[in-house]
PDB file of C-alpha atoms in Angstrom:
ATOM      1  CA  MET A   1     -23.572 -14.135 -27.645  1.00  0.00           C
ATOM      2  CA  TYR A   2     -21.853 -10.351 -27.797  1.00  0.00           C
ATOM      3  CA  VAL A   3     -18.377 -11.038 -28.631  1.00  0.00           C
ATOM      4  CA  ASP A   4     -17.104 -12.724 -25.820  1.00  0.00           C
ATOM      5  CA  ASP A   5     -19.927 -12.632 -22.861  1.00  0.00           C
ATOM      6  CA  TRP A   6     -22.743 -15.345 -23.700  1.00  0.00           C
ATOM      7  CA  ILE A   7     -26.181 -14.320 -20.934  1.00  0.00           C
ATOM      8  CA  THR A   8     -28.890 -17.059 -21.832  1.00  0.00           C
ATOM      9  CA  GLY A   9     -31.829 -18.166 -19.177  1.00  0.00           C
ATOM     10  CA  GLN A  10     -34.070 -21.795 -18.660  1.00  0.00           C
ATOM     11  CA  ASP A  11     -37.071 -22.548 -17.253  1.00  0.00           C
ATOM     12  CA  THR A  12     -35.467 -24.861 -14.839  1.00  0.00           C
ATOM     13  CA  ARG A  13     -31.924 -25.866 -13.695  1.00  0.00           C
ATOM     14  CA  GLU A  14     -32.133 -29.144 -15.382  1.00  0.00           C
ATOM     15  CA  GLU A  15     -32.110 -27.763 -18.419  1.00  0.00           C
ATOM     16  CA  ALA A  16     -29.697 -24.729 -17.869  1.00  0.00           C
ATOM     17  CA  LEU A  17     -27.202 -27.356 -16.790  1.00  0.00           C
ATOM     18  CA  PHE A  18     -27.861 -29.479 -20.276  1.00  0.00           C
ATOM     19  CA  MET A  19     -27.445 -26.098 -22.120  1.00  0.00           C
ATOM     20  CA  SER A  20     -24.354 -25.254 -20.372  1.00  0.00           C
ATOM     21  CA  ARG A  21     -22.307 -28.402 -21.038  1.00  0.00           C
ATOM     22  CA  HIS A  22     -23.351 -28.189 -24.784  1.00  0.00           C
ATOM     23  CA  ALA A  23     -22.469 -24.824 -25.021  1.00  0.00           C
ATOM     24  CA  LYS A  24     -19.411 -25.407 -23.204  1.00  0.00           C
ATOM     25  CA  ASN A  25     -18.178 -28.532 -25.595  1.00  0.00           C
ATOM     26  CA  ILE A  26     -19.527 -26.861 -28.826  1.00  0.00           C
ATOM     27  CA  MET A  27     -16.758 -23.704 -27.644  1.00  0.00           C
ATOM     28  CA  LYS A  28     -14.282 -25.957 -26.998  1.00  0.00           C
ATOM     29  CA  GLU A  29     -14.230 -28.467 -30.576  1.00  0.00           C
ATOM     30  CA  ALA A  30     -13.883 -24.679 -31.889  1.00  0.00           C
ATOM     31  CA  GLY A  31     -10.242 -24.809 -29.308  1.00  0.00           C
ATOM     32  CA  MET A  32     -12.414 -21.680 -27.263  1.00  0.00           C
ATOM     33  CA  GLU A  33     -12.448 -22.545 -23.330  1.00  0.00           C
ATOM     34  CA  MET A  34     -15.635 -20.664 -21.440  1.00  0.00           C
ATOM     35  CA  ARG A  35     -14.716 -19.248 -18.291  1.00  0.00           C
ATOM     36  CA  LYS A  36     -16.321 -17.431 -15.364  1.00  0.00           C
ATOM     37  CA  TRP A  37     -19.605 -19.039 -15.484  1.00  0.00           C
ATOM     38  CA  ILE A  38     -22.097 -18.013 -13.052  1.00  0.00           C
ATOM     39  CA  SER A  39     -25.639 -18.214 -11.700  1.00  0.00           C
ATOM     40  CA  ASN A  40     -27.498 -16.617  -9.614  1.00  0.00           C
ATOM     41  CA  ASP A  41     -28.793 -20.894  -8.637  1.00  0.00           C
ATOM     42  CA  THR A  42     -26.001 -22.189  -5.860  1.00  0.00           C
ATOM     43  CA  VAL A  43     -27.009 -25.181  -6.920  1.00  0.00           C
ATOM     44  CA  LEU A  44     -26.541 -25.172 -10.351  1.00  0.00           C
ATOM     45  CA  MET A  45     -23.217 -22.737  -9.575  1.00  0.00           C
ATOM     46  CA  ALA A  46     -22.168 -26.022  -7.138  1.00  0.00           C
ATOM     47  CA  GLN A  47     -22.822 -28.262  -9.825  1.00  0.00           C
ATOM     48  CA  TRP A  48     -20.339 -26.757 -12.539  1.00  0.00           C
ATOM     49  CA  ALA A  49     -17.883 -26.722  -9.755  1.00  0.00           C
ATOM     50  CA  ALA A  50     -18.307 -30.087  -9.223  1.00  0.00           C
ATOM     51  CA  GLU A  51     -17.741 -30.645 -13.163  1.00  0.00           C
ATOM     52  CA  GLY A  52     -14.425 -28.829 -14.137  1.00  0.00           C
ATOM     53  CA  PHE A  53     -16.297 -25.637 -15.015  1.00  0.00           C
ATOM     54  CA  ASP A  54     -14.811 -22.200 -14.495  1.00  0.00           C
ATOM     55  CA  THR A  55     -16.934 -20.354 -12.465  1.00  0.00           C
ATOM     56  CA  HIS A  56     -17.173 -16.826 -11.662  1.00  0.00           C
ATOM     57  CA  PRO A  57     -17.091 -15.918  -7.424  1.00  0.00           C
ATOM     58  CA  MET A  58     -20.956 -15.340  -6.535  1.00  0.00           C
ATOM     59  CA  ASP A  59     -21.484 -11.217  -5.820  1.00  0.00           C
ATOM     60  CA  ALA A  60     -24.817  -9.516  -5.796  1.00  0.00           C
ATOM     61  CA  SER A  61     -23.406  -7.291  -9.045  1.00  0.00           C
ATOM     62  CA  ILE A  62     -20.915  -9.393 -11.973  1.00  0.00           C
ATOM     63  CA  ARG A  63     -20.590  -6.262 -14.038  1.00  0.00           C
ATOM     64  CA  LEU A  64     -20.286  -7.389 -17.742  1.00  0.00           C
ATOM     65  CA  GLY A  65     -17.116  -6.449 -20.080  1.00  0.00           C
ATOM     66  CA  THR A  66     -15.862  -2.743 -19.009  1.00  0.00           C
ATOM     67  CA  ASN A  67     -17.398   0.756 -18.421  1.00  0.00           C
ATOM     68  CA  LYS A  68     -15.684   1.900 -21.221  1.00  0.00           C
ATOM     69  CA  THR A  69     -17.741  -0.150 -23.792  1.00  0.00           C
ATOM     70  CA  LYS A  70     -21.422   0.958 -24.226  1.00  0.00           C
ATOM     71  CA  VAL A  71     -22.612  -2.074 -25.361  1.00  0.00           C
ATOM     72  CA  LEU A  72     -21.833  -4.309 -23.142  1.00  0.00           C
ATOM     73  CA  GLY A  73     -21.415  -2.263 -19.961  1.00  0.00           C
ATOM     74  CA  MET A  74     -23.711  -3.437 -18.392  1.00  0.00           C
ATOM     75  CA  ALA A  75     -24.601  -4.628 -14.857  1.00  0.00           C
ATOM     76  CA  TRP A  76     -26.457  -7.812 -13.310  1.00  0.00           C
ATOM     77  CA  GLN A  77     -27.291  -7.864 -10.193  1.00  0.00           C
ATOM     78  CA  THR A  78     -27.473 -11.780  -9.466  1.00  0.00           C
ATOM     79  CA  LEU A  79     -30.119 -11.630  -6.258  1.00  0.00           C
ATOM     80  CA  ASP A  80     -32.613  -9.947  -7.881  1.00  0.00           C
ATOM     81  CA  ASP A  81     -32.205 -11.508 -11.707  1.00  0.00           C
ATOM     82  CA  CYS A  82     -32.323  -8.356 -13.310  1.00  0.00           C
ATOM     83  CA  LEU A  83     -29.461  -6.101 -15.723  1.00  0.00           C
ATOM     84  CA  THR A  84     -29.139  -2.416 -15.264  1.00  0.00           C
ATOM     85  CA  LEU A  85     -27.138   0.451 -16.989  1.00  0.00           C
ATOM     86  CA  ASP A  86     -25.730   2.840 -16.253  1.00  0.00           C
ATOM     87  CA  THR A  87     -26.496   6.264 -16.777  1.00  0.00           C
ATOM     88  CA  LYS A  88     -24.397   9.115 -17.556  1.00  0.00           C
ATOM     89  CA  ASP A  89     -25.400  12.242 -14.455  1.00  0.00           C
ATOM     90  CA  ASN A  90     -25.122  14.827 -17.085  1.00  0.00           C
ATOM     91  CA  LEU A  91     -24.961  14.472 -20.528  1.00  0.00           C
ATOM     92  CA  ARG A  92     -24.724  17.888 -23.219  1.00  0.00           C
ATOM     93  CA  ILE A  93     -25.126  17.668 -26.492  1.00  0.00           C
ATOM     94  CA  PRO A  94     -24.055  21.030 -28.550  1.00  0.00           C
ATOM     95  CA  ARG A  95     -27.183  22.505 -30.468  1.00  0.00           C
ATOM     96  CA  LEU A  96     -25.939  25.782 -31.799  1.00  0.00           C
ATOM     97  CA  VAL A  97     -23.655  25.869 -34.203  1.00  0.00           C
ATOM     98  CA  LEU A  98     -24.091  29.768 -34.013  1.00  0.00           C
ATOM     99  CA  ASP A  99     -24.206  31.759 -30.942  1.00  0.00           C
ATOM    100  CA  SER A 100     -26.775  35.194 -31.775  1.00  0.00           C
ATOM    101  CA  THR A 101     -25.512  36.109 -28.594  1.00  0.00           C
ATOM    102  CA  ASN A 102     -22.039  36.749 -29.861  1.00  0.00           C
ATOM    103  CA  ASP A 103     -21.966  40.062 -31.689  1.00  0.00           C
ATOM    104  CA  GLU A 104     -18.613  40.073 -32.335  1.00  0.00           C
ATOM    105  CA  VAL A 105     -18.488  41.949 -35.792  1.00  0.00           C
ATOM    106  CA  SER A 106     -15.204  40.305 -36.286  1.00  0.00           C
ATOM    107  CA  ASP A 107     -16.268  37.019 -36.254  1.00  0.00           C
ATOM    108  CA  LEU A 108     -16.665  36.304 -40.415  1.00  0.00           C
ATOM    109  CA  ILE A 109     -18.792  33.054 -41.377  1.00  0.00           C
ATOM    110  CA  GLU A 110     -18.616  31.198 -44.750  1.00  0.00           C
ATOM    111  CA  ILE A 111     -21.218  28.483 -46.262  1.00  0.00           C
ATOM    112  CA  HIS A 112     -19.160  26.031 -48.140  1.00  0.00           C
ATOM    113  CA  ILE A 113     -21.671  23.356 -49.830  1.00  0.00           C
ATOM    114  CA  PHE A 114     -19.910  20.489 -51.792  1.00  0.00           C
ATOM    115  CA  CYS A 115     -21.279  17.862 -53.745  1.00  0.00           C
ATOM    116  CA  ASP A 116     -20.504  14.640 -55.532  1.00  0.00           C
ATOM    117  CA  ALA A 117     -22.426  11.808 -57.307  1.00  0.00           C
ATOM    118  CA  SER A 118     -21.068   8.052 -58.846  1.00  0.00           C
ATOM    119  CA  LYS A 119     -23.228   5.042 -60.156  1.00  0.00           C
ATOM    120  CA  LEU A 120     -24.535   4.388 -56.487  1.00  0.00           C
ATOM    121  CA  ALA A 121     -25.786   7.640 -55.203  1.00  0.00           C
ATOM    122  CA  TYR A 122     -25.530  11.375 -55.339  1.00  0.00           C
ATOM    123  CA  GLY A 123     -25.452  13.770 -52.997  1.00  0.00           C
ATOM    124  CA  ALA A 124     -24.210  17.169 -51.224  1.00  0.00           C
ATOM    125  CA  ALA A 125     -22.349  17.915 -47.424  1.00  0.00           C
ATOM    126  CA  ALA A 126     -22.816  21.395 -46.001  1.00  0.00           C
ATOM    127  CA  TYR A 127     -20.025  22.938 -43.414  1.00  0.00           C
ATOM    128  CA  VAL A 128     -19.846  26.320 -41.970  1.00  0.00           C
ATOM    129  CA  LYS A 129     -16.499  28.531 -41.330  1.00  0.00           C
ATOM    130  CA  VAL A 130     -16.051  30.136 -38.833  1.00  0.00           C
ATOM    131  CA  ARG A 131     -12.839  32.998 -38.224  1.00  0.00           C
ATOM    132  CA  LYS A 132     -12.615  34.557 -34.758  1.00  0.00           C
ATOM    133  CA  GLN A 133      -9.927  36.863 -34.200  1.00  0.00           C
ATOM    134  CA  ASN A 134      -6.307  33.642 -34.421  1.00  0.00           C
ATOM    135  CA  GLU A 135      -9.019  30.529 -34.349  1.00  0.00           C
ATOM    136  CA  VAL A 136     -10.773  28.733 -37.455  1.00  0.00           C
ATOM    137  CA  LEU A 137     -14.011  26.731 -36.541  1.00  0.00           C
ATOM    138  CA  VAL A 138     -15.430  24.186 -38.894  1.00  0.00           C
ATOM    139  CA  ASN A 139     -18.628  21.623 -38.726  1.00  0.00           C
ATOM    140  CA  LEU A 140     -20.305  20.179 -40.458  1.00  0.00           C
ATOM    141  CA  ILE A 141     -24.093  21.371 -40.084  1.00  0.00           C
ATOM    142  CA  THR A 142     -26.239  19.373 -42.263  1.00  0.00           C
ATOM    143  CA  SER A 143     -26.453  16.638 -45.580  1.00  0.00           C
ATOM    144  CA  LYS A 144     -28.663  15.306 -48.055  1.00  0.00           C
ATOM    145  CA  THR A 145     -27.646  11.985 -50.415  1.00  0.00           C
ATOM    146  CA  ARG A 146     -30.170  10.379 -53.017  1.00  0.00           C
ATOM    147  CA  VAL A 147     -30.096   6.585 -54.389  1.00  0.00           C
ATOM    148  CA  ALA A 148     -29.279   7.065 -57.976  1.00  0.00           C
ATOM    149  CA  PRO A 149     -31.655   6.154 -60.486  1.00  0.00           C
ATOM    150  CA  LEU A 150     -32.546   2.412 -61.541  1.00  0.00           C
ATOM    151  CA  LYS A 151     -32.065   4.093 -65.384  1.00  0.00           C
ATOM    152  CA  ALA A 152     -29.008   4.810 -66.749  1.00  0.00           C
ATOM    153  CA  VAL A 153     -27.861   8.162 -65.896  1.00  0.00           C
ATOM    154  CA  THR A 154     -24.296   9.557 -67.523  1.00  0.00           C
ATOM    155  CA  LEU A 155     -21.774  10.373 -65.012  1.00  0.00           C
ATOM    156  CA  PRO A 156     -22.011  14.123 -65.361  1.00  0.00           C
ATOM    157  CA  ARG A 157     -25.503  14.504 -65.037  1.00  0.00           C
ATOM    158  CA  LEU A 158     -25.357  12.230 -61.950  1.00  0.00           C
ATOM    159  CA  GLU A 159     -23.255  14.968 -60.763  1.00  0.00           C
ATOM    160  CA  LEU A 160     -25.964  17.818 -61.844  1.00  0.00           C
ATOM    161  CA  LEU A 161     -28.277  16.241 -60.027  1.00  0.00           C
ATOM    162  CA  GLY A 162     -26.084  16.182 -57.172  1.00  0.00           C
ATOM    163  CA  ALA A 163     -25.620  19.891 -57.636  1.00  0.00           C
ATOM    164  CA  LEU A 164     -29.246  20.828 -57.533  1.00  0.00           C
ATOM    165  CA  VAL A 165     -29.085  18.976 -54.142  1.00  0.00           C
ATOM    166  CA  VAL A 166     -26.173  21.709 -52.642  1.00  0.00           C
ATOM    167  CA  ALA A 167     -28.703  24.517 -53.967  1.00  0.00           C
ATOM    168  CA  ARG A 168     -31.647  23.378 -52.718  1.00  0.00           C
ATOM    169  CA  LEU A 169     -30.024  22.774 -49.387  1.00  0.00           C
ATOM    170  CA  SER A 170     -27.806  25.605 -49.648  1.00  0.00           C
ATOM    171  CA  SER A 171     -31.166  28.241 -49.553  1.00  0.00           C
ATOM    172  CA  ARG A 172     -32.301  26.295 -46.896  1.00  0.00           C
ATOM    173  CA  VAL A 173     -29.737  26.555 -44.768  1.00  0.00           C
ATOM    174  CA  GLN A 174     -28.526  30.115 -46.260  1.00  0.00           C
ATOM    175  CA  GLU A 175     -32.576  31.276 -44.548  1.00  0.00           C
ATOM    176  CA  ILE A 176     -31.414  29.827 -41.397  1.00  0.00           C
ATOM    177  CA  VAL A 177     -27.875  31.262 -40.863  1.00  0.00           C
ATOM    178  CA  ARG A 178     -28.745  34.276 -42.329  1.00  0.00           C
ATOM    179  CA  LYS A 179     -31.252  35.082 -39.361  1.00  0.00           C
ATOM    180  CA  LYS A 180     -28.299  34.855 -36.982  1.00  0.00           C
ATOM    181  CA  LYS A 181     -25.477  36.274 -39.109  1.00  0.00           C
ATOM    182  CA  GLU A 182     -24.422  37.539 -42.875  1.00  0.00           C
ATOM    183  CA  CYS A 183     -22.584  35.540 -44.191  1.00  0.00           C
ATOM    184  CA  LYS A 184     -20.506  34.375 -47.227  1.00  0.00           C
ATOM    185  CA  VAL A 185     -21.738  31.334 -49.479  1.00  0.00           C
ATOM    186  CA  PHE A 186     -19.555  28.766 -51.803  1.00  0.00           C
ATOM    187  CA  HIS A 187     -20.618  25.936 -53.850  1.00  0.00           C
ATOM    188  CA  TRP A 188     -18.218  23.460 -54.897  1.00  0.00           C
ATOM    189  CA  THR A 189     -17.888  20.276 -57.247  1.00  0.00           C
ATOM    190  CA  ASP A 190     -15.170  18.183 -58.487  1.00  0.00           C
ATOM    191  CA  SER A 191     -16.940  17.812 -62.262  1.00  0.00           C
ATOM    192  CA  LYS A 192     -15.846  20.667 -64.983  1.00  0.00           C
ATOM    193  CA  ILE A 193     -18.825  19.817 -67.141  1.00  0.00           C
ATOM    194  CA  VAL A 194     -20.670  20.709 -64.520  1.00  0.00           C
ATOM    195  CA  LEU A 195     -19.545  24.109 -63.089  1.00  0.00           C
ATOM    196  CA  PHE A 196     -19.840  24.958 -67.563  1.00  0.00           C
ATOM    197  CA  TRP A 197     -23.352  24.291 -67.463  1.00  0.00           C
ATOM    198  CA  ILE A 198     -24.135  26.938 -64.147  1.00  0.00           C
ATOM    199  CA  LYS A 199     -22.077  29.509 -65.227  1.00  0.00           C
ATOM    200  CA  GLY A 200     -23.583  29.060 -69.170  1.00  0.00           C
ATOM    201  CA  SER A 201     -26.927  29.922 -70.350  1.00  0.00           C
ATOM    202  CA  SER A 202     -29.913  27.281 -69.648  1.00  0.00           C
ATOM    203  CA  LYS A 203     -30.405  27.925 -72.777  1.00  0.00           C
ATOM    204  CA  ARG A 204     -28.172  26.902 -74.284  1.00  0.00           C
ATOM    205  CA  TRP A 205     -28.008  22.989 -72.920  1.00  0.00           C
ATOM    206  CA  LYS A 206     -30.913  20.181 -73.468  1.00  0.00           C
ATOM    207  CA  GLN A 207     -33.962  19.948 -71.747  1.00  0.00           C
ATOM    208  CA  PHE A 208     -33.036  18.223 -68.848  1.00  0.00           C
ATOM    209  CA  VAL A 209     -29.426  20.103 -68.272  1.00  0.00           C
ATOM    210  CA  ALA A 210     -31.839  23.137 -69.036  1.00  0.00           C
ATOM    211  CA  ASN A 211     -34.142  22.843 -66.209  1.00  0.00           C
ATOM    212  CA  ARG A 212     -31.584  22.026 -64.109  1.00  0.00           C
ATOM    213  CA  VAL A 213     -29.436  24.099 -64.417  1.00  0.00           C
ATOM    214  CA  GLN A 214     -32.061  27.086 -64.752  1.00  0.00           C
ATOM    215  CA  GLU A 215     -33.420  25.960 -60.829  1.00  0.00           C
ATOM    216  CA  ILE A 216     -30.070  25.643 -59.772  1.00  0.00           C
ATOM    217  CA  SER A 217     -29.128  29.502 -60.707  1.00  0.00           C
ATOM    218  CA  GLU A 218     -32.653  30.789 -59.592  1.00  0.00           C
ATOM    219  CA  LEU A 219     -31.780  29.205 -56.003  1.00  0.00           C
ATOM    220  CA  THR A 220     -28.356  30.131 -55.856  1.00  0.00           C
ATOM    221  CA  ASP A 221     -25.835  32.886 -57.315  1.00  0.00           C
ATOM    222  CA  PRO A 222     -23.212  31.722 -60.442  1.00  0.00           C
ATOM    223  CA  ASP A 223     -21.001  32.949 -59.648  1.00  0.00           C
ATOM    224  CA  SER A 224     -20.442  31.359 -56.618  1.00  0.00           C
ATOM    225  CA  TRP A 225     -19.773  27.798 -57.907  1.00  0.00           C
ATOM    226  CA  PHE A 226     -16.559  26.964 -57.882  1.00  0.00           C
ATOM    227  CA  HIS A 227     -14.364  23.246 -58.931  1.00  0.00           C
ATOM    228  CA  CYS A 228     -12.482  21.623 -57.004  1.00  0.00           C
ATOM    229  CA  SER A 229     -10.524  18.456 -57.021  1.00  0.00           C
ATOM    230  CA  GLY A 230     -11.913  15.113 -55.923  1.00  0.00           C
ATOM    231  CA  GLN A 231      -9.318  14.152 -53.343  1.00  0.00           C
ATOM    232  CA  ASP A 232     -10.784  17.592 -51.569  1.00  0.00           C
ATOM    233  CA  ASN A 233     -13.735  16.929 -51.788  1.00  0.00           C
ATOM    234  CA  PRO A 234     -15.748  15.633 -48.595  1.00  0.00           C
ATOM    235  CA  SER A 235     -18.477  15.068 -49.996  1.00  0.00           C
ATOM    236  CA  ASP A 236     -16.759  11.822 -52.150  1.00  0.00           C
ATOM    237  CA  PHE A 237     -17.838  10.032 -48.953  1.00  0.00           C
ATOM    238  CA  LEU A 238     -21.849  10.182 -49.782  1.00  0.00           C
ATOM    239  CA  SER A 239     -21.302   8.778 -53.234  1.00  0.00           C
ATOM    240  CA  ARG A 240     -19.433   5.450 -52.655  1.00  0.00           C
ATOM    241  CA  ASP A 241     -19.647   2.296 -51.107  1.00  0.00           C
ATOM    242  CA  LEU A 242     -17.096   3.156 -48.107  1.00  0.00           C
ATOM    243  CA  VAL A 243     -16.286   0.869 -44.687  1.00  0.00           C
ATOM    244  CA  LEU A 244     -17.033   2.709 -41.732  1.00  0.00           C
ATOM    245  CA  ILE A 245     -13.838   1.830 -39.940  1.00  0.00           C
ATOM    246  CA  HIS A 246     -12.476   4.171 -42.932  1.00  0.00           C
ATOM    247  CA  LEU A 247     -14.630   7.301 -42.713  1.00  0.00           C
ATOM    248  CA  PHE A 248     -13.680   8.883 -39.348  1.00  0.00           C
ATOM    249  CA  PRO A 249      -9.892   9.111 -39.658  1.00  0.00           C
ATOM    250  CA  THR A 250     -10.652  10.634 -43.216  1.00  0.00           C
ATOM    251  CA  THR A 251     -14.002  12.611 -42.934  1.00  0.00           C
ATOM    252  CA  ASN A 252     -11.894  14.014 -39.409  1.00  0.00           C
ATOM    253  CA  GLY A 253      -9.138  15.123 -41.832  1.00  0.00           C
ATOM    254  CA  GLY A 254     -11.289  16.412 -44.517  1.00  0.00           C
ATOM    255  CA  LEU A 255     -12.612  19.357 -42.153  1.00  0.00           C
ATOM    256  CA  VAL A 256      -9.557  20.814 -41.587  1.00  0.00           C
ATOM    257  CA  GLN A 257      -7.730  21.483 -44.455  1.00  0.00           C
ATOM    258  CA  PRO A 258      -6.426  24.556 -45.717  1.00  0.00           C
ATOM    259  CA  SER A 259      -8.759  26.176 -48.081  1.00  0.00           C
TER     260      SER A 259
END
C-alpha cells in the first residue's frame, strides 16, 4: 500500500476474495471506504460486484495514480498482468557549470565556499557565481559533510574542522575550474574565532589549532577568508537536523541573496 493505492495478489481466487473482504473490513472500521476494486479475474470481479464492492470497470490498462506522481506513475496491464512504467523519451541532465567553448572575456567567475559546524556535524558548500554581461548565475557545485567526533570537542574547534574541509574542497575545486577559466575565490565562515585563528600565525596556537591552521594556510590564502552572519550562511543546513520539506524553499532563496 502506498498513499491511496493498494496492490496485492494471491495464488487462488478464494484467497484473493478472503483477503479483499478482510482488508475492506479493516479499512471500514477506520472510517475509510476502499473503492475502485479491480482484478484480472472476471469471476472475482463478479463476486465483488455481488457483495457491494465499489469495482472499477475492466480495461486493458488501468493507470495507478497520476502522471504527475512519479512514484505512482505506473500502468497495470490487466490482460497481461504486468506493471509498466512510462519513461521520458528526452531526458537532459546539465553536466557543465562552466562552458569551456565560451571564451567571453567579460565573464567574471567567483568561487564562494562556506563552512559551518554544530555538535552534530560540520561541512562545507561550494558555489560558483558567474557574471555575464547583465546576468548573474549561481550554482551549487559541490559540498562535503562530516559527522562530529564522538569525543567532546568545543564548538570553535568544530568550526575550525569545517574551515579545514573548506580549504581542502577549495583546492580541488580551483584545480578543476582554473583548467577552464580564471576565477576569484572567497572563503566564508560565521565564526569570528576561526577567522582570528586563520588570520594569525599558526605558531601562536596550541597543537590542535596550529596544525589545522597551518594546513588551511597552505591550501588557501588567509586574506581570502571573510566573515558572514550565521543567518546568511547556506552551509548552515549541513550542520543541523533539518526537515526535508523546509529545505528546498530556503535553499533556493539562499542561493540568490545579494552579495
